[in-house]
mmCIF file of C-alpha atoms in Angstrom:
data_model
loop_
_atom_site.group_PDB
_atom_site.id
_atom_site.type_symbol
_atom_site.label_atom_id
_atom_site.label_comp_id
_atom_site.label_asym_id
_atom_site.label_seq_id
_atom_site.Cartn_x
_atom_site.Cartn_y
_atom_site.Cartn_z
ATOM 1 C CA MET A 1 -22.797 1.621 -3.153
ATOM 2 C CA ASN A 2 -20.866 4.752 -2.133
ATOM 3 C CA LYS A 3 -18.029 5.346 -4.617
ATOM 4 C CA LYS A 4 -15.196 7.701 -3.745
ATOM 5 C CA LEU A 5 -14.011 10.222 -6.291
ATOM 6 C CA ILE A 6 -10.240 10.301 -6.861
ATOM 7 C CA ILE A 7 -8.723 12.758 -9.308
ATOM 8 C CA ALA A 8 -5.058 12.574 -10.332
ATOM 9 C CA ILE A 9 -3.527 15.382 -12.367
ATOM 10 C CA ASP A 10 -0.213 15.121 -14.192
ATOM 11 C CA GLY A 11 1.617 17.478 -16.481
ATOM 12 C CA PRO A 12 4.683 19.640 -16.989
ATOM 13 C CA SER A 13 5.848 22.168 -14.421
ATOM 14 C CA ALA A 14 4.096 25.543 -14.360
ATOM 15 C CA SER A 15 1.139 24.226 -16.369
ATOM 16 C CA GLY A 16 -1.472 25.015 -13.708
ATOM 17 C CA LYS A 17 -1.765 21.564 -12.111
ATOM 18 C CA GLY A 18 -1.656 22.913 -8.571
ATOM 19 C CA THR A 19 -4.150 25.678 -9.204
ATOM 20 C CA LEU A 20 -6.566 23.320 -10.951
ATOM 21 C CA SER A 21 -6.134 20.634 -8.289
ATOM 22 C CA LYS A 22 -6.900 23.013 -5.438
ATOM 23 C CA LYS A 23 -9.981 24.371 -7.204
ATOM 24 C CA LEU A 24 -11.301 20.868 -7.973
ATOM 25 C CA ALA A 25 -10.691 19.749 -4.387
ATOM 26 C CA GLU A 26 -12.554 22.774 -3.086
ATOM 27 C CA TYR A 27 -15.438 22.359 -5.567
ATOM 28 C CA PHE A 28 -15.926 18.626 -4.863
ATOM 29 C CA LYS A 29 -15.099 19.000 -1.135
ATOM 30 C CA LEU A 30 -12.211 16.546 -1.458
ATOM 31 C CA PRO A 31 -8.901 16.471 0.390
ATOM 32 C CA TYR A 32 -5.973 17.896 -1.551
ATOM 33 C CA LEU A 33 -2.649 16.028 -1.559
ATOM 34 C CA ASN A 34 0.389 17.598 -3.185
ATOM 35 C CA THR A 35 2.547 14.546 -3.919
ATOM 36 C CA GLY A 36 5.289 16.679 -5.438
ATOM 37 C CA ALA A 37 5.775 18.372 -2.074
ATOM 38 C CA LEU A 38 5.990 14.952 -0.400
ATOM 39 C CA TYR A 39 8.638 13.765 -2.875
ATOM 40 C CA ARG A 40 10.676 16.933 -2.343
ATOM 41 C CA LEU A 41 10.442 16.582 1.453
ATOM 42 C CA ILE A 42 11.690 12.998 1.335
ATOM 43 C CA ALA A 43 14.545 13.992 -1.006
ATOM 44 C CA LEU A 44 15.527 16.834 1.328
ATOM 45 C CA ARG A 45 15.592 14.492 4.327
ATOM 46 C CA VAL A 46 17.699 11.976 2.398
ATOM 47 C CA ILE A 47 20.161 14.769 1.549
ATOM 48 C CA ASN A 48 20.215 16.223 5.093
ATOM 49 C CA ARG A 49 20.811 12.798 6.639
ATOM 50 C CA LYS A 50 23.477 12.002 4.020
ATOM 51 C CA ILE A 51 21.714 8.793 2.983
ATOM 52 C CA ASP A 52 22.905 7.239 -0.269
ATOM 53 C CA PRO A 53 19.829 7.628 -2.547
ATOM 54 C CA ASN A 54 20.950 4.587 -4.554
ATOM 55 C CA ASN A 55 20.712 2.424 -1.451
ATOM 56 C CA PHE A 56 17.047 1.594 -0.897
ATOM 57 C CA SER A 57 17.750 0.133 2.490
ATOM 58 C CA ASN A 58 15.669 0.022 5.623
ATOM 59 C CA GLU A 59 16.950 3.505 6.398
ATOM 60 C CA ILE A 60 15.061 5.033 3.455
ATOM 61 C CA SER A 61 12.020 2.815 4.057
ATOM 62 C CA ASN A 62 11.873 3.954 7.676
ATOM 63 C CA LEU A 63 12.327 7.559 6.614
ATOM 64 C CA VAL A 64 9.336 7.350 4.242
ATOM 65 C CA LYS A 65 7.106 5.754 6.889
#
């Protein structure tokens, strides 16, 4: 059986999560996904499109897709 390695790193800001994550991804030849950047991008698009963030309507669902 071929098992995939998934590593999730959590911690406070400026604690070295990004640096460690990138080094681990490089060492294990894994893709690197910065979820914090994705969350910030979605928030920025919600703000720019003046979408009510408290309204989890189809508009936000479509935006995330």
